[in-house]
XYZ file of C-alpha atoms in Angstrom:
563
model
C 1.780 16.205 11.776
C -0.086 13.075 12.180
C 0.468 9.428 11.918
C -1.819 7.154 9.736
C -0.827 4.309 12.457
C -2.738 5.689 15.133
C -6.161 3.337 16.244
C -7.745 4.221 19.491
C -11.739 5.331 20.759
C -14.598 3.806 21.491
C -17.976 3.736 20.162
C -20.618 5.616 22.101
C -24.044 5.231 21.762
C -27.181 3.677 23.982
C -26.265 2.535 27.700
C -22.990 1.184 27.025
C -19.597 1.696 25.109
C -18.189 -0.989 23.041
C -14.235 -1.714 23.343
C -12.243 -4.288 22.034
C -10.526 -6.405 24.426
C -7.118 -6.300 21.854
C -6.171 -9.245 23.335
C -5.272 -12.340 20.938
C -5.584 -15.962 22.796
C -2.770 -17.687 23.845
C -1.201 -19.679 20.684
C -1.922 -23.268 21.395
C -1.714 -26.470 20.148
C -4.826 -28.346 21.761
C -7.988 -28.009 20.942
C -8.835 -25.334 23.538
C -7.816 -22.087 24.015
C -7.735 -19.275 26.765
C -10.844 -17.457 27.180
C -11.307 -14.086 25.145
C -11.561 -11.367 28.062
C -14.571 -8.458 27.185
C -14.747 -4.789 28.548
C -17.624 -2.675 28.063
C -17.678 1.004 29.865
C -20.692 2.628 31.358
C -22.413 5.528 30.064
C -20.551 8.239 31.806
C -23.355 10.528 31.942
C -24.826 7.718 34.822
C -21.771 6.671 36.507
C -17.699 6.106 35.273
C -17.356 2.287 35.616
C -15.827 -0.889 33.632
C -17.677 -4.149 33.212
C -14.928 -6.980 32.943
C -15.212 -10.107 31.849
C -13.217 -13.303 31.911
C -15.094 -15.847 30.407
C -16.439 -14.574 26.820
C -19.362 -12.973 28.509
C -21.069 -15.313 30.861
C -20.266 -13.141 33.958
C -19.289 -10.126 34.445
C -17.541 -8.141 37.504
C -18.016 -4.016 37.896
C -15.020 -1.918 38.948
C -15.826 2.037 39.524
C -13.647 4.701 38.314
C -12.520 7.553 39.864
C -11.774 9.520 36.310
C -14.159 10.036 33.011
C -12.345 7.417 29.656
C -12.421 9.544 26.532
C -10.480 6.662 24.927
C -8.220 3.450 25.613
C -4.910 2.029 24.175
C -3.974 -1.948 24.658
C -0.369 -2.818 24.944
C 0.066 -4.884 21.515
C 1.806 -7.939 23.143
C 0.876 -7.784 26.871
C -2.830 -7.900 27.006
C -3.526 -7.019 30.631
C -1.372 -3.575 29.636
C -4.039 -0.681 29.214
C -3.314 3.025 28.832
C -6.594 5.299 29.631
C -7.303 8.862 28.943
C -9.290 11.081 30.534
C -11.740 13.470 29.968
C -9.620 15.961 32.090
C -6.559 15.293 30.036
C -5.571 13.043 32.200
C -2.968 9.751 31.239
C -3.819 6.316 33.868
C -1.778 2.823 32.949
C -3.524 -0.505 34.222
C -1.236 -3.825 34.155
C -4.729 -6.121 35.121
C -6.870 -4.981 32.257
C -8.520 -1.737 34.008
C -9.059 -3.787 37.306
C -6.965 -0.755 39.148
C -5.495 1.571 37.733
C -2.269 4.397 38.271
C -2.376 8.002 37.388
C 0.862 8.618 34.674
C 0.320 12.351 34.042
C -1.328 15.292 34.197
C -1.736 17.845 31.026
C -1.533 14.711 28.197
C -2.138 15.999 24.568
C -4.854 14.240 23.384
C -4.153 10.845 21.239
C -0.562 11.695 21.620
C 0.607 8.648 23.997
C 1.984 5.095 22.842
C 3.690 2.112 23.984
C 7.176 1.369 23.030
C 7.301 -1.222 20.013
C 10.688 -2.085 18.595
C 11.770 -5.556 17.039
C 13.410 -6.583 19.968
C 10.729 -5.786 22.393
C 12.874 -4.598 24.587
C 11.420 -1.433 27.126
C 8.231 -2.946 26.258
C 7.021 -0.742 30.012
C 8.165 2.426 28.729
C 5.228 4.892 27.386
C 5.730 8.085 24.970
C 3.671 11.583 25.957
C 3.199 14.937 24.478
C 2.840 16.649 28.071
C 2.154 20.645 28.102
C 4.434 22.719 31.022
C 2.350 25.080 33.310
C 3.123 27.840 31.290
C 1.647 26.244 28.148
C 4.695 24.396 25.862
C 4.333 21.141 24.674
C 7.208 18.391 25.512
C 8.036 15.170 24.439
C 8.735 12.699 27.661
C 9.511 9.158 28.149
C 8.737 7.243 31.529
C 7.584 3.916 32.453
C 3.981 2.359 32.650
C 4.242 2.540 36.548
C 6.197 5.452 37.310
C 6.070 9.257 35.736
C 6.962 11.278 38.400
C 9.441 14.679 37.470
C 12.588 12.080 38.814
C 12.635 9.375 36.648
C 10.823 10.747 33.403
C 13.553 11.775 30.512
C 13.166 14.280 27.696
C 14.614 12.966 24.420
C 14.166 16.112 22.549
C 15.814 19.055 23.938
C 13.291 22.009 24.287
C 9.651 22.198 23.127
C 7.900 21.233 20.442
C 5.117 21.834 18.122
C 1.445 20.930 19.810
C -0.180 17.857 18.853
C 3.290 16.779 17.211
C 4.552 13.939 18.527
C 4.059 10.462 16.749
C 6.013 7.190 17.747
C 6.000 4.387 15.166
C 7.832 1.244 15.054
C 11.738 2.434 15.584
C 10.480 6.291 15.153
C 9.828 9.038 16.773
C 8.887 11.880 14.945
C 8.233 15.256 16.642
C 8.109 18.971 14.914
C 9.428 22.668 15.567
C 8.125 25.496 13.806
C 10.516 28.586 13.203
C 10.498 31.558 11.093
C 6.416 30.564 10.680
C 7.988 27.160 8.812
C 7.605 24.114 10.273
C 10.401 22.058 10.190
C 10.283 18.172 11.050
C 12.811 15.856 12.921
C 13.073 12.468 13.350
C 15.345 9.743 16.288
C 15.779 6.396 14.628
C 15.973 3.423 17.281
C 15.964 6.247 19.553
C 19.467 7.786 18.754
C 19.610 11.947 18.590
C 17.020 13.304 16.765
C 18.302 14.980 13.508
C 16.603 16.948 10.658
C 14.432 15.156 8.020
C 15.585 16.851 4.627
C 13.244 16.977 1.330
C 13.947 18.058 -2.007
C 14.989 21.662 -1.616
C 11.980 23.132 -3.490
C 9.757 21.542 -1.129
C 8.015 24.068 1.086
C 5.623 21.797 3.672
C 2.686 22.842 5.551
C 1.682 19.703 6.589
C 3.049 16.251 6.835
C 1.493 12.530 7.780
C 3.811 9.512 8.849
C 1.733 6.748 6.103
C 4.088 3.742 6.915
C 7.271 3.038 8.555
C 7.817 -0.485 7.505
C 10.997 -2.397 6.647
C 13.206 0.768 8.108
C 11.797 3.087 5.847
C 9.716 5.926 6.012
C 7.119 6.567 3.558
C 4.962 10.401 4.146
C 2.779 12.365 2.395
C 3.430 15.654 2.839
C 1.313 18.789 1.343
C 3.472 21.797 -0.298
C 2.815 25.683 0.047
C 1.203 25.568 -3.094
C -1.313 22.544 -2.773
C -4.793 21.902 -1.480
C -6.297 19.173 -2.019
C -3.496 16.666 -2.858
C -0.381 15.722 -0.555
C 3.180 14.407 -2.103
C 4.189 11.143 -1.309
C 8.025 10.771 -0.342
C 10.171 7.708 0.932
C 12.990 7.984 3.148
C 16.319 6.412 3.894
C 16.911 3.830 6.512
C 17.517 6.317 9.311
C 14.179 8.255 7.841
C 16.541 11.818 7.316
C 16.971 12.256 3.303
C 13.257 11.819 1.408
C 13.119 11.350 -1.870
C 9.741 11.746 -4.107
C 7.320 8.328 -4.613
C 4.074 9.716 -6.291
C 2.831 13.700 -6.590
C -0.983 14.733 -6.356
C -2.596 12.383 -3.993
C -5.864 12.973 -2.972
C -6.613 14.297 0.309
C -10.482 14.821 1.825
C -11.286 16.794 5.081
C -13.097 14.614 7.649
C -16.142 16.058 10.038
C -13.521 16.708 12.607
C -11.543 18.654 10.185
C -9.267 15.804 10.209
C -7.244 15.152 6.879
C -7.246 11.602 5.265
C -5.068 10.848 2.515
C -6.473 8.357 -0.073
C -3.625 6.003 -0.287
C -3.919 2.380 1.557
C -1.463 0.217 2.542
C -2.235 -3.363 1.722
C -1.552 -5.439 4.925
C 0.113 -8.764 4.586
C 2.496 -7.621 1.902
C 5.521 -5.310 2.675
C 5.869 -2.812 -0.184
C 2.278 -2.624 -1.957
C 0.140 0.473 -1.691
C -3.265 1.685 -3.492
C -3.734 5.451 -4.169
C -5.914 7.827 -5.915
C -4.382 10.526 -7.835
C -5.236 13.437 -9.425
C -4.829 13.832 -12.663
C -5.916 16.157 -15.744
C -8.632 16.453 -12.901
C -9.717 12.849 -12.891
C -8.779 10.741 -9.885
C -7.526 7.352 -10.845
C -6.161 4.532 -8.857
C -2.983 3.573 -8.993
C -0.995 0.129 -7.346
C 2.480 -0.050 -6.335
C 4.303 -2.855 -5.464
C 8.135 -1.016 -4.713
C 7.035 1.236 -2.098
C 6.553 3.657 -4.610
C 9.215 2.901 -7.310
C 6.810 2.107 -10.209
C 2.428 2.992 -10.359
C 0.285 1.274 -12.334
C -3.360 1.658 -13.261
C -5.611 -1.369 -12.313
C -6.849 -3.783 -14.482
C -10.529 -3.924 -14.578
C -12.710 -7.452 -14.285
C -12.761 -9.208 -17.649
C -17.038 -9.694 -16.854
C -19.089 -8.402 -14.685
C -21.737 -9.637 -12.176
C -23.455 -11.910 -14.789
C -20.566 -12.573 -16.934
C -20.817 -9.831 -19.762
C -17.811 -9.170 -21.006
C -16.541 -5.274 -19.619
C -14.713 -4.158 -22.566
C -12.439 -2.058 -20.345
C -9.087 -1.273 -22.152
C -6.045 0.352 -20.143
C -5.120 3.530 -20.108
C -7.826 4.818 -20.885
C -10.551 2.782 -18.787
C -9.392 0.828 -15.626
C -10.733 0.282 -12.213
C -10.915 2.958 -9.403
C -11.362 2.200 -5.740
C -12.355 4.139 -2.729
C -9.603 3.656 0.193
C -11.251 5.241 2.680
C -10.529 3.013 5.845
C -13.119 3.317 8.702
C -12.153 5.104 12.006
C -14.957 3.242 13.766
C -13.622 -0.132 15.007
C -17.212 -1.466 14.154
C -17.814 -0.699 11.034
C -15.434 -1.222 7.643
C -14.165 1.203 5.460
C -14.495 1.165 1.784
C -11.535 -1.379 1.630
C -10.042 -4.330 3.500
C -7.274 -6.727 3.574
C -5.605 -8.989 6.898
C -2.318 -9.655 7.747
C -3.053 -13.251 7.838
C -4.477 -13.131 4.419
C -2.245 -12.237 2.104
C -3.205 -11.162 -1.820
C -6.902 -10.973 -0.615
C -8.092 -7.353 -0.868
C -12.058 -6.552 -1.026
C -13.199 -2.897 -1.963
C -15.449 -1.387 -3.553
C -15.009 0.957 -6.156
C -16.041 1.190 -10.145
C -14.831 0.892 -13.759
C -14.461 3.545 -16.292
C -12.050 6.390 -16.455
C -12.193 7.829 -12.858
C -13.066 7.385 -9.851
C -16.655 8.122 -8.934
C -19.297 8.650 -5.922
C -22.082 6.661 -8.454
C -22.742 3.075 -9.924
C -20.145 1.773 -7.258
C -20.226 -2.331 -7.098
C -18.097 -4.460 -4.769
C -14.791 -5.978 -5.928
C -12.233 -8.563 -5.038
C -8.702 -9.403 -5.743
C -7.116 -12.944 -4.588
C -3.752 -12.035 -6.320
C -2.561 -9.216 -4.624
C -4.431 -6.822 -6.717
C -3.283 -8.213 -10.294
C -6.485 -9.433 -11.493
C -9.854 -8.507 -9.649
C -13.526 -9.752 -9.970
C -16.627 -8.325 -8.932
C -18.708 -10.007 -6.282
C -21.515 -7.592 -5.401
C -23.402 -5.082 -7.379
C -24.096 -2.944 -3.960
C -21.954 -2.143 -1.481
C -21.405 -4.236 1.620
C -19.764 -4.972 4.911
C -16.789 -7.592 4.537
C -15.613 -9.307 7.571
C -12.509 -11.876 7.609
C -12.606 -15.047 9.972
C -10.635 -17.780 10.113
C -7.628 -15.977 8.810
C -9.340 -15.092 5.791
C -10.491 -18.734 4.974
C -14.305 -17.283 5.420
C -15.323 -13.919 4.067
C -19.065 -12.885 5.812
C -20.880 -9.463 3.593
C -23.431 -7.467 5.066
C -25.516 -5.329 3.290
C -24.784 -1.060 3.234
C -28.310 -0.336 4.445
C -30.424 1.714 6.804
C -32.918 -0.485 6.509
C -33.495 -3.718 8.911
C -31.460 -6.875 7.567
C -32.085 -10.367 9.018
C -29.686 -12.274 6.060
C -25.595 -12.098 5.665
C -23.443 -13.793 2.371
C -20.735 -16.479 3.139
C -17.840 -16.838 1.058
C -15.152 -20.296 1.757
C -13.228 -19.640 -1.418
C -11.919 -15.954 -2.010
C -15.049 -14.689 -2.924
C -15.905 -16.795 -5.875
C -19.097 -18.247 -4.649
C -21.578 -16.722 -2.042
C -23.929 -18.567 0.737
C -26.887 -16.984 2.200
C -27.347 -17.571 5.660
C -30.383 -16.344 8.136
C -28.358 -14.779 11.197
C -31.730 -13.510 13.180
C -35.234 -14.022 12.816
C -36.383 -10.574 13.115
C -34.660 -7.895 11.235
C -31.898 -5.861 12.577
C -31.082 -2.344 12.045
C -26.968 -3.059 12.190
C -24.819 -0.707 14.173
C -21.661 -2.561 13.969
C -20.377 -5.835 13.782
C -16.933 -6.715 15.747
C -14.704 -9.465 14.622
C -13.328 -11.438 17.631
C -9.556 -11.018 17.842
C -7.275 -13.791 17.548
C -5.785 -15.460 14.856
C -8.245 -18.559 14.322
C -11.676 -16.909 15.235
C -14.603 -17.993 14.290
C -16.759 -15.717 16.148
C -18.342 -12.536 15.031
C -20.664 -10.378 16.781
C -23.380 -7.912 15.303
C -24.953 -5.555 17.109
C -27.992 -3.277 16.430
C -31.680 -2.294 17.406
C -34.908 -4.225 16.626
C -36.452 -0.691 16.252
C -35.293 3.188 16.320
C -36.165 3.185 20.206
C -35.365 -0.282 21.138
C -32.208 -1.345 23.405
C -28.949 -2.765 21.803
C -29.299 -6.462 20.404
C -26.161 -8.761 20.212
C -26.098 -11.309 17.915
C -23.054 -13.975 18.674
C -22.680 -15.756 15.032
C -20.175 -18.853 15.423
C -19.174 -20.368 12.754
C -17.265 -23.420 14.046
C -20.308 -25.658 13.281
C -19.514 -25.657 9.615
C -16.281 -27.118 9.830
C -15.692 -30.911 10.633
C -11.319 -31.071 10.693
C -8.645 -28.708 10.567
C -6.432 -28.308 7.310
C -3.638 -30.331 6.754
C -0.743 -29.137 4.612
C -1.775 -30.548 1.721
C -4.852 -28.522 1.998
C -2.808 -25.654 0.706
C -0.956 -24.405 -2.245
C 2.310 -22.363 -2.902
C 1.500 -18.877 -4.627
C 4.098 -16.550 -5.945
C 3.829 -12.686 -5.392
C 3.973 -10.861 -8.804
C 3.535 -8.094 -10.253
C 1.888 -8.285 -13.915
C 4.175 -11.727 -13.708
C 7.410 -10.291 -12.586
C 7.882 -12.443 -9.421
C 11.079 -10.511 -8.350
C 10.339 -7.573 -6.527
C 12.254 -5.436 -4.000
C 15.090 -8.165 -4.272
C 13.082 -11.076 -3.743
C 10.724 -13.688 -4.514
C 8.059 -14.317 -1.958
C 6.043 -17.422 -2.076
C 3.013 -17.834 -0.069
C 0.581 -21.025 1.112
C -3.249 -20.655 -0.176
C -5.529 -23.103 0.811
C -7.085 -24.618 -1.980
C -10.180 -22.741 -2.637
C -12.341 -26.822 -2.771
C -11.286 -27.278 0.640
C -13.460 -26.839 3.356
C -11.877 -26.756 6.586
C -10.374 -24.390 9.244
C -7.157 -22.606 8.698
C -5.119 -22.991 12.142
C -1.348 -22.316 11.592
C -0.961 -22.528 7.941
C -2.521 -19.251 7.119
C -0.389 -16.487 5.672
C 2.821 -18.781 5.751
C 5.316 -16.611 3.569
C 9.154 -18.199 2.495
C 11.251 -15.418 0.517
C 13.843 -16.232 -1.241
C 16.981 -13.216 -2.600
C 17.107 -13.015 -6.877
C 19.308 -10.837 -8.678
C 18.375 -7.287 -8.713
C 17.634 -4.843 -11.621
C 17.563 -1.206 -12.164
C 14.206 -1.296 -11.166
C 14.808 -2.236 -7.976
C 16.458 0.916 -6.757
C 15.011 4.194 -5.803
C 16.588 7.308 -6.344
C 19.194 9.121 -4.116
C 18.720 11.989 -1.974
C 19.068 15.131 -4.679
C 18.657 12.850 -7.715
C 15.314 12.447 -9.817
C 14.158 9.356 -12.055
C 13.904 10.895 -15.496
C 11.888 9.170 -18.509
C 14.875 7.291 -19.737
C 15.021 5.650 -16.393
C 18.108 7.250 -15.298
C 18.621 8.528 -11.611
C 20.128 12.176 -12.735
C 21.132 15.290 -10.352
C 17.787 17.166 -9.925
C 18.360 21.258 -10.998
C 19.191 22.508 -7.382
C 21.816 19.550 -6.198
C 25.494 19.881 -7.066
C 26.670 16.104 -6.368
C 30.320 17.971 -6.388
C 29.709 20.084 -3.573
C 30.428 17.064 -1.326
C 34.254 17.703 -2.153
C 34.361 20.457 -0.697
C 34.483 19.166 2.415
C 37.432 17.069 1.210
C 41.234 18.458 2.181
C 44.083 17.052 -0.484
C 45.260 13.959 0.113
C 42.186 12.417 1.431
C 38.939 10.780 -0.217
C 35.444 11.274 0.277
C 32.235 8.982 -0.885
C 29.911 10.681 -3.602
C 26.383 9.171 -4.419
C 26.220 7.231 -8.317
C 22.562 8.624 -7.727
């Protein structure tokens, strides 16, 4: 069981390892702001040491280590919180960003540790393991960041658990217990007992991943006895225990670890949308959502291409397909992006026909939230967000030295070639700074194929002279093919004006949602009940909705589902 939440490692190669400092500046209102803090790690094959900075890289202070870091996680809201594992399966917590550091446990599963996150950020100290007992069972524990000693630590589920199981997500825990050689999957919301999660009753898992837990629901794809190469996708109830199918036959491709990744994407800065490639009549197509699953449609394809012929690309039977493969590497991008603080602007690449192929793939882009896309490069590139999606940088897919990146201040619509070195760089990575108003990226790389790292510090605060006002910016309605009610609501967001040249600041990603009346689309199906082509929510073939009154003695009443 695995969560598709889950970001941690570092990248390893030449002298040093790169990590991100996941620490976001200090909101402010002047026109400074606190100073980003940067931690590289030694090679451990020299020595086991961290190289801390305070001051954006103009000094730097070494602190040894008395353990081996396989990989790091940063607290999400307190950025001198650090959890490090080791090399000898070993769990440390730092509060003063890896300055000193506390041994937590002993026997950690690897990547099977978090922080607590809940809405009210309350127990924001307490950490989540998968721990194994001496004589080899795996065990779900709870302690806090500076104290996991046998007297203090609780056990939320009772007994053991399935290796490499546990995954804690927003107000989730999911763990799993296999019996009678089937694995069966529980689940604690906002940490109450855990309790069963129950599927369709012809559903016979082997396999399940946690895709999203947004909005107190639980969306998983989960891969029956009799499937290979596709997963199910299922949605849950607000407690995450009755699932109910979203989409069947979604792709699914083995990594080089033997890890699986299902092709489905969730679009960040919109609650509800997804992308995923399906299989179908053994063609995989794209298909969007904007429900959470309730309704699929194909994607329109650009009306020209490149150089403005028109694409003659008629739905169903020609649309546009996209890869969704996100990167695992922090310093490189995946075949498709979007930000938070962005909202409707998705770049992938992808192409246009009647599936989904591995040739003749172009770069696309989207400002709507998917509704309409254009294309914006005929190979595929590197897309980078800064200032909150106000400037889009490209780089090049190549193995060949580049010395040139594309500039984008209007949603992709017009590109900028800038000269960001004067000799030519085999790229390696390139690492946008965090915070919500950078303007910084770095790119890193070698001059030549025996050379030492370069890094390239490209800052693009230069090119603006003001900040935006609010009348820089205009209101945009989520829709989907024009229906602006969706889920219950209209949501209206603030675009800048795509003429307007200035910095973002606050006004980025500004969202006001307002209730409208709901329609039959806007409910799912109940637990035991499946949509049929008419619409209706009907009993599916092995529920008996009277079976609940059963239960019910004469004389009192009992509450039945309408479906």
């Amino acid at each position: 069981m695995r969560s598709c939440d889950q970001e941690m490692g570092l990248l390893s190669n030449g002298p040093y390892a790169f990590l991100v400092a996941m620490a976001s500046p200090v909101h402010y209102l002047s026109s400074s702001s606190s100073l980003l803090q940067i931690m590289l790690l030694t090679d451990p094959e020299i020595e086991s040491s961290l190289m801390i900075s305070s001051d954006e890289g103009a000094t730097y202070q070494k602190y040894r280590l008395n353990f081996f870091i396989q990989s790091l996680l940063f607290h999400p809201k307190q950025e001198d919180w650090i959890l490090a594992y080791s090399q000898d399966q070993k769990l440390y917590s730092s509060s003063e960003f890896g300055r000193r550091w506390l041994l937590l446990s002993e026997s950690v599963a690897p990547n099977r540790f978090y922080w607590t996150v809940t809405v009210s950020n309350r127990d924001a100290d307490l950490v989540h393991l998968e721990t194994k007992t001496p004589e080899g069972h795996a065990q779900y524990i709870v302690c806090k960041m500076n104290n996991c000693s046998e007297t203090v630590r609780t056990k939320p589920f009772a007994g053991y658990i399935d290796t490499n199981s546990l995954i804690v997500q927003d107000e989730y825990v999911f763990v799993q217990l296999t019996s009678g050689g089937r694995p069966h999957y529980y689940v604690s919301y906002r940490r109450e007992p855990f309790a069963q999660m129950k599927l369709p009753k012809y559903a016979l898992p082997k396999d399940m991943h946690v895709i999203s837990t947004d909005e107190n629901q639980v969306f998983v794809a989960i891969q029956e006895w009799n499937q290979n190469e596709t997963y199910n996708l299922y949605i849950s109830d607000t407690r995450g225990i009755f699932f109910t199918l979203a989409l069947e036959n979604v792709k699914s491709i083995k990594g080089p670890e033997g890890n699986v990744m299902i092709d489905l994407y969730e679009v960040a800065g919109i609650k509800g949308m997804f992308l995923a490639n399906k299989k179908t009549d053994n063609q995989v197509k794209t298909f969007i959502t904007y429900n959470k699953g309730r309704d699929w449609h194909l994607l329109q394809a650009p009306d020209v291409d490149l150089r403005g012929n028109p694409v003659n690309c008629i739905l169903p039977y020609c649309s546009l397909h996209l890869h969704l493969k996100v990167s695992e590497n922090p310093y490189t991008t995946g075949n498709i992006a979007s930000r938070d603080t962005a909202p409707g602007i998705i770049v992938a690449s992808g192409n246009i026909g009647s599936e989904l192929t591995e040739t003749d793939i172009s770069m696309f882009i989207s400002s709507d939230a998917g509704n309409t896309w254009r294309q914006i490069f005929d190979e595929e590139h590197s897309v980078l967000y800064l200032d909150q999606g106000g400037v889009l940088v490209a780089m090049k897919h190549t193995s060949l030295p580049i010395r040139h990146l594309w500039l984008s201040f209007d949603e992709g619509r017009t590109w900028s070639k800038y000269t960001f070195t004067s000799n030519p760089l085999f790229v390696d990575g390139v690492l946008g700074e965090p915070g919500e108003e950078t303007l910084i990226m770095t790119v890193f790389g070698h001059f030549g194929h025996r050379s030492e790292w370069q890094l390239v510090k490209v800052d693009y605060k230069s090119i603006f002279d003001r900040r935006c006002n609010p009348e820089d910016y205009l209101p945009w309605q989520l829709h989907s093919q024009g229906e602006a009610c969706i889920m219950g609501a209209r949501r209206t967001y603030m675009k800048r004006r795509s003429e307007r040249k200035c910095m973002q600041g606050k006004y980025a990603g500004a969202m006001s949602s307002e209730p409208c009346v709901c329609t039959e689309a806007d409910f799912e199906c109940d637990y035991g009940y499946e949509r049929h082509s008419n619409g209706q929510c009907l009993p599916a073939f092995w529920y008996n909705p009277s079976s609940l009154s059963k239960d019910c003695s004469l004389g009192q009443s009992y509450l039945n589902s309408t479906g």
